[in-house]
Short mmCIF file of C-alpha atoms in Angstrom, two decimals:
data_model
loop_
_atom_site.label_atom_id
_atom_site.label_comp_id
_atom_site.label_asym_id
_atom_site.label_seq_id
_atom_site.Cartn_x
_atom_site.Cartn_y
_atom_site.Cartn_z
CA MET A 134 104.43 67.44 153.54
CA TYR A 135 104.35 66.29 157.14
CA ASP A 136 107.09 64.54 159.04
CA VAL A 137 104.63 62.09 160.60
CA ILE A 138 100.95 61.35 160.10
CA VAL A 139 99.25 59.62 163.02
CA VAL A 140 95.98 57.80 162.37
CA GLY A 141 94.00 57.69 165.63
CA ALA A 142 93.91 60.41 168.27
CA ARG A 143 93.13 58.61 171.52
CA CYS A 144 95.50 57.28 174.19
CA ALA A 145 98.30 56.25 171.85
CA GLY A 146 97.99 58.67 168.94
CA SER A 147 97.66 62.05 170.65
CA PRO A 148 100.57 61.50 173.09
CA LEU A 149 102.76 60.40 170.19
CA ALA A 150 101.82 63.49 168.18
CA MET A 151 102.30 65.77 171.19
CA LEU A 152 105.76 64.41 171.97
CA LEU A 153 106.94 64.65 168.36
CA ALA A 154 105.51 68.16 167.96
CA ARG A 155 107.29 69.25 171.13
CA LYS A 156 110.52 68.15 169.43
CA GLY A 157 109.75 70.48 166.54
CA HIS A 158 108.42 67.95 164.04
CA LYS A 159 105.50 68.68 161.74
CA VAL A 160 102.75 66.24 162.74
CA LEU A 161 99.23 65.58 161.50
CA VAL A 162 96.73 63.53 163.52
CA VAL A 163 93.52 62.27 161.93
CA ASP A 164 90.65 60.44 163.59
CA ARG A 165 87.25 59.31 162.39
CA SER A 166 85.75 60.45 165.70
CA THR A 167 85.21 63.96 166.98
CA PHE A 168 86.06 64.93 170.54
CA PRO A 169 84.83 64.67 173.21
CA SER A 170 83.50 61.20 172.41
CA ASP A 171 83.30 57.94 174.28
CA THR A 172 84.78 54.52 173.64
CA VAL A 173 84.64 51.18 175.45
CA SER A 174 87.40 51.02 178.03
CA THR A 175 88.50 49.76 181.44
CA HIS A 176 89.30 53.45 182.20
CA TYR A 177 91.98 52.31 184.65
CA MET A 178 95.48 53.81 184.67
CA HIS A 179 98.36 52.11 186.49
CA GLN A 180 101.01 54.09 188.36
CA VAL A 181 103.47 53.97 185.46
CA GLY A 182 100.79 55.33 183.14
CA VAL A 183 99.93 58.14 185.55
CA ALA A 184 103.66 58.88 185.80
CA ARG A 185 103.78 59.52 182.06
CA LEU A 186 101.09 62.20 182.38
CA ARG A 187 103.06 63.78 185.22
CA GLU A 188 106.25 63.82 183.15
CA TRP A 189 104.41 65.43 180.24
CA GLY A 190 102.87 68.12 182.46
CA LEU A 191 99.32 66.79 182.05
CA LEU A 192 98.59 65.15 185.40
CA ASP A 193 97.47 68.34 187.12
CA ARG A 194 95.01 68.91 184.27
CA LEU A 195 93.54 65.45 184.76
CA VAL A 196 93.26 65.88 188.52
CA ALA A 197 91.53 69.24 187.98
CA THR A 198 88.73 67.50 186.05
CA GLY A 199 87.53 66.01 189.35
CA VAL A 200 88.28 62.35 188.73
CA THR A 201 88.24 60.43 192.03
CA PRO A 202 91.70 59.26 193.18
CA ILE A 203 92.22 55.56 193.99
CA ARG A 204 94.59 54.89 196.89
CA ARG A 205 93.85 51.28 197.79
CA LEU A 206 93.24 48.18 195.69
CA ASN A 207 91.25 45.14 196.78
CA PHE A 208 91.83 41.91 194.85
CA SER A 209 90.30 38.54 195.55
CA TYR A 210 91.05 35.58 193.33
CA THR A 211 89.14 32.37 194.11
CA GLY A 212 89.25 32.97 197.83
CA ILE A 213 92.70 34.59 198.10
CA THR A 214 92.38 38.27 199.06
CA LEU A 215 95.07 40.93 198.74
CA ARG A 216 94.53 44.55 199.79
CA GLY A 217 96.98 47.41 199.49
CA PHE A 218 98.80 49.82 197.21
CA ALA A 219 102.43 50.53 196.36
CA GLU A 220 103.97 53.81 195.29
CA VAL A 221 105.65 53.48 191.89
CA GLU A 222 107.76 56.23 190.29
CA GLY A 223 106.57 58.61 193.01
CA ILE A 224 102.89 58.05 192.16
CA GLY A 225 100.80 57.47 195.28
CA GLU A 226 97.33 57.32 193.69
CA VAL A 227 95.84 56.21 190.41
CA TYR A 228 92.78 57.14 188.38
CA ALA A 229 90.07 55.70 186.15
CA PRO A 230 88.93 58.71 184.09
CA ARG A 231 86.02 58.78 181.68
CA ARG A 232 87.35 58.53 178.16
CA THR A 233 85.30 61.56 177.14
CA VAL A 234 87.56 63.51 179.49
CA LEU A 235 90.94 61.80 179.10
CA ASP A 236 90.95 61.56 175.31
CA SER A 237 89.89 65.18 174.88
CA LEU A 238 92.64 66.25 177.28
CA LEU A 239 95.21 64.37 175.18
CA VAL A 240 93.88 65.76 171.88
CA ASP A 241 94.06 69.28 173.28
CA ALA A 242 97.64 68.69 174.45
CA ALA A 243 98.64 67.53 170.96
CA ARG A 244 97.16 70.69 169.44
CA GLU A 245 98.85 72.91 172.01
CA ALA A 246 102.18 71.30 171.17
CA GLY A 247 101.74 72.30 167.55
CA ALA A 248 100.32 69.16 165.97
CA GLU A 249 97.54 69.60 163.44
CA VAL A 250 94.46 67.56 164.37
CA VAL A 251 91.74 66.72 161.85
CA GLU A 252 88.65 65.19 163.42
CA GLY A 253 85.95 63.31 161.53
CA PHE A 254 88.45 62.01 158.96
CA THR A 255 88.11 58.39 157.80
CA VAL A 256 91.21 56.76 156.30
CA THR A 257 90.43 54.60 153.28
CA GLY A 258 93.90 53.96 151.88
CA LEU A 259 97.63 54.46 152.17
CA VAL A 260 99.88 56.32 149.76
CA TRP A 261 102.98 54.40 148.56
CA GLU A 262 106.15 55.49 146.85
CA ASN A 263 109.14 53.26 146.09
CA ASP A 264 107.68 50.49 148.29
CA ARG A 265 107.36 52.84 151.28
CA VAL A 266 104.26 54.25 152.91
CA CYS A 267 104.33 58.00 152.40
CA GLY A 268 100.86 59.19 153.33
CA VAL A 269 97.16 58.49 153.73
CA ARG A 270 94.01 59.15 151.78
CA GLY A 271 90.48 59.29 153.04
CA ASN A 272 87.28 61.23 153.48
CA SER A 273 86.90 64.36 155.56
CA ALA A 274 83.82 65.11 157.63
CA ASP A 275 82.13 66.83 154.66
CA GLY A 276 82.70 63.77 152.45
CA ALA A 277 85.52 65.25 150.38
CA GLU A 278 88.33 62.90 149.36
CA VAL A 279 91.68 64.12 150.67
CA GLU A 280 95.27 62.91 150.46
CA PHE A 281 98.01 63.83 152.93
CA ARG A 282 101.72 63.09 152.45
CA SER A 283 104.42 62.46 155.05
CA LYS A 284 107.80 60.91 155.71
CA PHE A 285 106.26 58.35 158.06
CA VAL A 286 102.78 57.03 158.98
CA VAL A 287 101.71 55.57 162.33
CA GLY A 288 98.57 53.54 162.94
CA ALA A 289 97.25 54.31 166.42
CA ASP A 290 93.71 53.36 165.49
CA GLY A 291 92.92 50.60 167.93
CA ARG A 292 92.33 46.88 167.87
CA ASN A 293 90.42 47.06 164.55
CA SER A 294 93.22 49.10 162.99
CA THR A 295 92.48 50.25 159.45
CA VAL A 296 96.16 51.00 158.95
CA GLY A 297 97.18 47.53 160.17
CA ASP A 298 94.64 45.89 157.87
CA LEU A 299 95.68 47.98 154.86
CA LEU A 300 99.26 46.87 155.51
CA ASP A 301 98.16 43.28 156.10
CA ALA A 302 100.39 43.37 159.19
CA GLU A 303 100.64 39.78 160.36
CA TYR A 304 99.56 38.64 163.81
CA HIS A 305 101.78 36.57 166.08
CA SER A 306 101.79 35.26 169.66
CA VAL A 307 98.02 34.99 169.41
CA HIS A 308 96.24 33.74 172.55
CA PRO A 309 92.49 33.10 172.24
CA ALA A 310 90.21 35.48 174.15
CA GLY A 311 88.57 33.79 177.12
CA CYS A 312 85.87 36.16 178.37
CA PHE A 313 83.48 39.01 177.72
CA VAL A 314 82.76 42.08 179.83
CA TYR A 315 79.63 44.10 180.54
CA TYR A 316 79.84 47.42 182.37
CA SER A 317 77.97 50.60 183.16
CA TYR A 318 78.09 53.64 185.46
CA TYR A 319 76.33 53.89 188.82
CA ASP A 320 75.45 56.62 191.28
CA GLY A 321 74.96 55.96 194.98
CA LEU A 322 77.92 53.67 195.71
CA ASP A 323 80.72 54.35 198.17
CA TRP A 324 83.20 51.63 197.20
CA GLU A 325 86.96 51.48 196.79
CA PHE A 326 88.63 49.70 193.89
CA HIS A 327 87.45 46.07 193.98
CA HIS A 328 88.37 43.18 191.68
CA TRP A 329 86.79 39.91 192.85
CA THR A 330 86.91 36.59 191.02
CA GLY A 331 84.58 33.79 192.10
CA PHE A 332 84.92 30.04 191.89
CA ASP A 333 82.46 29.62 189.03
CA ARG A 334 84.65 31.50 186.52
CA GLN A 335 82.92 34.81 187.07
CA GLN A 336 84.33 38.15 188.13
CA PHE A 337 83.21 41.61 189.09
CA GLY A 338 85.15 44.84 189.26
CA THR A 339 84.26 48.33 190.40
CA TRP A 340 86.22 51.54 190.77
CA PRO A 341 85.42 55.25 191.03
CA THR A 342 85.58 57.52 188.00
CA HIS A 343 84.27 61.03 187.28
CA ASP A 344 81.18 62.74 188.71
CA ASN A 345 81.21 60.66 191.91
CA GLN A 346 80.18 57.67 189.86
CA HIS A 347 81.53 54.12 189.82
CA LEU A 348 82.38 52.02 186.80
CA VAL A 349 80.76 48.66 187.61
CA THR A 350 81.69 45.57 185.59
CA VAL A 351 81.25 41.82 185.33
CA MET A 352 83.26 39.27 183.38
CA ARG A 353 82.25 35.78 182.29
CA PRO A 354 83.62 33.13 179.86
CA LEU A 355 82.76 33.61 176.21
CA ASP A 356 80.68 30.44 176.09
CA ARG A 357 78.19 32.13 178.47
CA PHE A 358 77.74 35.21 176.29
CA ALA A 359 74.45 34.25 174.59
CA GLU A 360 72.92 33.20 177.90
CA PHE A 361 74.11 36.37 179.64
CA ARG A 362 72.84 38.86 177.10
CA ALA A 363 69.37 37.27 177.20
CA ASP A 364 68.95 39.03 180.58
CA VAL A 365 71.86 41.41 181.03
CA GLU A 366 70.51 43.27 184.04
CA GLY A 367 69.48 40.13 185.92
CA ASN A 368 72.68 38.24 185.17
CA PHE A 369 74.79 41.28 185.99
CA GLN A 370 73.19 41.54 189.43
CA GLN A 371 73.49 37.78 189.96
CA VAL A 372 77.28 37.84 189.61
CA TYR A 373 77.53 40.32 192.51
CA ASP A 374 75.03 38.33 194.58
CA GLN A 375 76.95 35.10 194.13
CA ILE A 376 80.51 36.36 194.61
CA MET A 377 79.92 38.84 197.43
CA PRO A 378 76.31 39.00 198.67
CA GLU A 379 76.82 42.21 200.66
CA PHE A 380 77.97 43.99 197.50
CA GLY A 381 75.01 42.55 195.62
CA GLU A 382 72.68 43.97 198.25
CA GLN A 383 74.31 47.40 198.08
CA LEU A 384 74.21 47.42 194.29
CA ARG A 385 70.49 46.55 194.35
CA ASP A 386 69.48 48.90 197.17
CA SER A 387 71.81 51.89 196.76
CA GLY A 388 73.16 51.76 193.22
CA LYS A 389 71.44 53.65 190.43
CA ARG A 390 72.56 52.86 186.90
CA THR A 391 72.88 56.09 184.91
CA GLU A 392 73.72 54.79 181.43
CA ARG A 393 73.12 51.75 179.23
CA PHE A 394 75.17 48.60 179.66
CA ARG A 395 78.19 48.38 177.40
CA ALA A 396 79.63 45.07 176.17
CA MET A 397 83.29 44.39 175.52
CA ARG A 398 83.72 41.20 173.54
CA TYR A 399 87.33 41.65 172.68
CA PRO A 400 89.24 39.78 169.98
CA ASP A 401 92.08 37.43 170.79
CA ASN A 402 95.17 38.62 172.64
CA TYR A 403 97.87 39.32 170.07
CA TYR A 404 100.96 41.05 168.88
CA ARG A 405 101.04 42.37 165.36
CA ARG A 406 104.01 43.20 163.20
CA SER A 407 104.39 46.86 164.09
CA ALA A 408 107.18 48.35 161.99
CA GLY A 409 107.96 48.42 158.29
CA PRO A 410 109.10 50.73 155.49
CA GLY A 411 107.59 54.09 156.33
CA TRP A 412 105.12 52.86 158.96
CA ALA A 413 104.55 51.67 162.53
CA LEU A 414 101.65 50.57 164.74
CA VAL A 415 101.21 51.67 168.35
CA GLY A 416 98.65 51.00 171.09
CA ASP A 417 96.05 48.28 170.54
CA ALA A 418 96.71 48.51 166.82
CA GLY A 419 99.93 46.56 167.34
CA TYR A 420 99.61 44.85 170.71
CA HIS A 421 96.38 43.92 172.47
CA LYS A 422 95.58 41.94 175.60
CA ASP A 423 92.49 41.13 177.64
CA PRO A 424 91.03 44.04 179.67
CA PHE A 425 91.20 41.94 182.88
CA THR A 426 94.46 43.55 184.04
CA GLY A 427 93.55 47.04 182.81
CA TRP A 428 96.82 47.72 180.97
CA GLY A 429 95.44 49.16 177.73
CA ILE A 430 95.65 52.88 178.54
CA SER A 431 98.94 52.69 180.44
CA ASP A 432 100.66 50.67 177.74
CA ALA A 433 99.40 53.07 175.09
CA LEU A 434 101.01 55.97 176.96
CA ILE A 435 104.24 54.09 177.71
CA TYR A 436 104.90 52.78 174.22
CA SER A 437 103.80 55.93 172.42
CA GLU A 438 106.63 57.60 174.34
CA VAL A 439 109.06 54.87 173.24
CA LEU A 440 107.97 55.27 169.63
CA ALA A 441 108.26 59.06 169.84
CA GLU A 442 111.85 58.74 171.04
CA GLN A 443 112.73 56.39 168.22
CA LEU A 444 111.01 58.38 165.47
CA HIS A 445 112.67 61.56 166.70
CA ALA A 446 116.05 59.83 166.36
CA GLY A 447 115.14 58.87 162.80
CA LEU A 448 113.79 62.28 161.82
CA ALA A 449 116.80 63.99 163.37
CA GLY A 450 119.13 61.88 161.24
CA GLU A 451 120.64 59.99 164.16
CA ARG A 452 119.74 56.65 162.56
CA PRO A 453 117.59 55.43 159.63
CA ILE A 454 113.97 55.94 160.57
CA ASP A 455 112.86 52.44 159.60
CA GLU A 456 115.61 51.00 161.79
CA ALA A 457 114.44 53.24 164.62
CA ALA A 458 110.87 51.99 164.21
CA ARG A 459 112.04 48.39 164.38
CA GLU A 460 113.90 49.21 167.59
CA TYR A 461 110.67 50.54 169.05
CA GLU A 462 108.96 47.27 168.19
CA ARG A 463 111.76 45.25 169.79
CA ILE A 464 111.62 47.32 172.99
CA ARG A 465 107.84 47.06 173.20
CA ASP A 466 107.80 43.31 172.66
CA GLU A 467 110.54 42.71 175.22
CA ARG A 468 109.14 44.98 177.94
CA SER A 469 105.52 43.93 177.53
CA ALA A 470 106.07 40.16 177.42
CA ASP A 471 105.54 39.63 181.16
CA THR A 472 102.32 41.66 181.23
CA PHE A 473 101.03 39.88 178.14
CA ALA A 474 101.72 36.40 179.54
CA PHE A 475 100.30 37.21 182.98
CA THR A 476 97.16 38.75 181.46
CA CYS A 477 96.55 35.76 179.20
CA MET A 478 96.83 33.44 182.20
CA ILE A 479 94.77 35.29 184.79
CA SER A 480 92.00 36.35 182.41
CA GLU A 481 90.97 32.70 182.10
CA LEU A 482 89.41 33.19 185.58
CA LYS A 483 91.04 29.96 186.76
CA ALA A 484 94.63 30.27 187.93
CA PRO A 485 96.97 27.23 187.87
CA PRO A 486 98.09 25.93 191.31
CA PHE A 487 101.45 27.72 190.98
CA TYR A 488 99.86 31.16 190.86
CA GLU A 489 97.41 30.38 193.65
CA THR A 490 100.36 29.34 195.83
CA VAL A 491 102.25 32.54 195.05
CA PHE A 492 99.21 34.79 195.57
CA ARG A 493 98.47 33.14 198.91
CA ALA A 494 102.06 33.71 200.06
CA ALA A 495 102.03 37.33 198.80
CA GLY A 496 98.93 38.08 200.84
CA ALA A 497 100.39 36.68 204.07
CA SER A 498 103.01 39.36 204.78
CA GLU A 499 103.50 43.10 204.39
CA LEU A 500 106.55 42.43 202.23
CA GLY A 501 104.56 40.15 199.97
CA LEU A 502 101.73 42.65 199.60
CA THR A 503 104.13 45.48 198.81
CA GLN A 504 105.89 43.45 196.14
CA PHE A 505 102.62 42.20 194.68
CA PHE A 506 101.23 45.71 194.36
CA ARG A 507 104.52 47.00 192.95
CA MET A 508 104.16 44.41 190.19
CA ILE A 509 100.50 45.31 189.62
CA GLY A 510 101.44 49.00 189.34
CA GLY A 511 104.28 48.42 186.88
CA GLY A 512 107.16 48.95 189.31
CA LEU A 513 108.36 45.34 189.28
CA HIS A 514 108.54 43.12 186.20
CA GLY A 515 106.76 39.79 186.36
CA LYS A 516 109.99 37.92 185.66
CA GLU A 517 111.47 39.58 188.77
CA PHE A 518 108.41 38.91 190.94
CA PHE A 519 108.17 35.25 189.91
CA ALA A 520 111.93 34.59 189.96
CA PRO A 521 112.72 31.64 192.29
CA GLU A 522 115.01 33.69 194.54
CA HIS A 523 112.29 36.34 194.98
CA LEU A 524 109.63 33.72 195.64
CA ASP A 525 111.84 32.23 198.35
CA VAL A 526 111.82 35.60 200.11
CA LEU A 527 108.01 35.78 199.89
CA TYR A 528 107.55 32.17 201.01
CA THR A 529 109.85 32.71 203.98
CA ALA A 530 108.03 35.90 205.00
CA ALA A 531 104.71 34.05 204.74
CA GLY A 532 105.92 30.96 206.58
CA THR A 533 105.08 28.70 203.63
CA PRO A 534 106.36 25.15 204.35
CA MET A 535 109.10 23.90 202.02
CA GLY A 536 106.90 21.10 200.74
CA GLU A 537 104.17 23.55 199.63
CA ARG A 538 106.40 26.00 197.78
CA MET A 539 106.04 26.12 194.01
CA TYR A 540 108.30 27.69 191.40
CA PRO A 541 107.98 28.54 187.69
CA ALA A 542 109.45 25.22 186.61
CA THR A 543 106.66 23.44 188.51
CA ALA A 544 103.85 25.65 187.23
CA SER A 545 101.09 23.77 185.49
#
């Protein structure tokens, strides 16, 4: 009998298992994959996500893998350009590691903490007792049917969560997906982090990762997907040529694609009911948003820590465990609301006039840039950044005339 079974061993599941095991709890992690293995991803980690690795004693291990540090960000949104970086929680650089590296590092950390990890295990059902989830059943790598029992089960198995579907966990706050992404890895480029959105609802992003390579991406509206995939390589290149011709030239002349193109056609943005009798969902299993803002990995790390704290309180007898799981869900929903709303808006690739006005003001002063990049890195909540009194400070620093200033109540 385990204290907790975690289904899914990537960026949400392994940290959760590691943190619980470090508290002395008996934890089992199962995953259908074996490690190292890849998965589609933005790769990007914000400062607050990097800070979690530092607090857990894992950041030095990641740095030692040779991932290229990112110390400046370059954003351009329909002609408004912002360049800079802000230290958050003492983190002065961020990273975009290959998932073959990061996920294996997290799985190893869970094992070292004392968690049992079973790879190549496919969950096919949940075990119930007295209307509570009390375990999982599934098939091991050799095909044998196995059942494991526990006091609590967590689904950390991604946006197509088997656990969530078996529980029929309802969706809420659903916002339709607006775009698709294609990406690959390139040698021969010497670029910083760039995130450029053009006027024709198209975007490209590029940032360094492992092996001196760059992750190179494009994003377009979903209604262009069939047209785009008819000539992925040509359309991919065209986005760079149209948004920033000099980058298009460098990509064509100096860039060498080293792997196949990968497509991310994500489902809608959503929250899912994430706590119930004997169970919880964490990571994309319970809360998913568009990859445009790159918050998937960081949020998985942040909220796995929140869930670990709450489950520890329940397992230690400090409060009923189901109540503790519901508190985790409340904290996650409250703290992530700004990021979710901002992501849903900006991933449409067409910002309302309010946001364009604010971005233009933010880019016109050092104060504005610092505050903007603090928000981007997770050091300033969106509700604080977009509060009228804070916007007044930014508008004044930028010299924005009174008649051109816009506030949340006037957003459209």
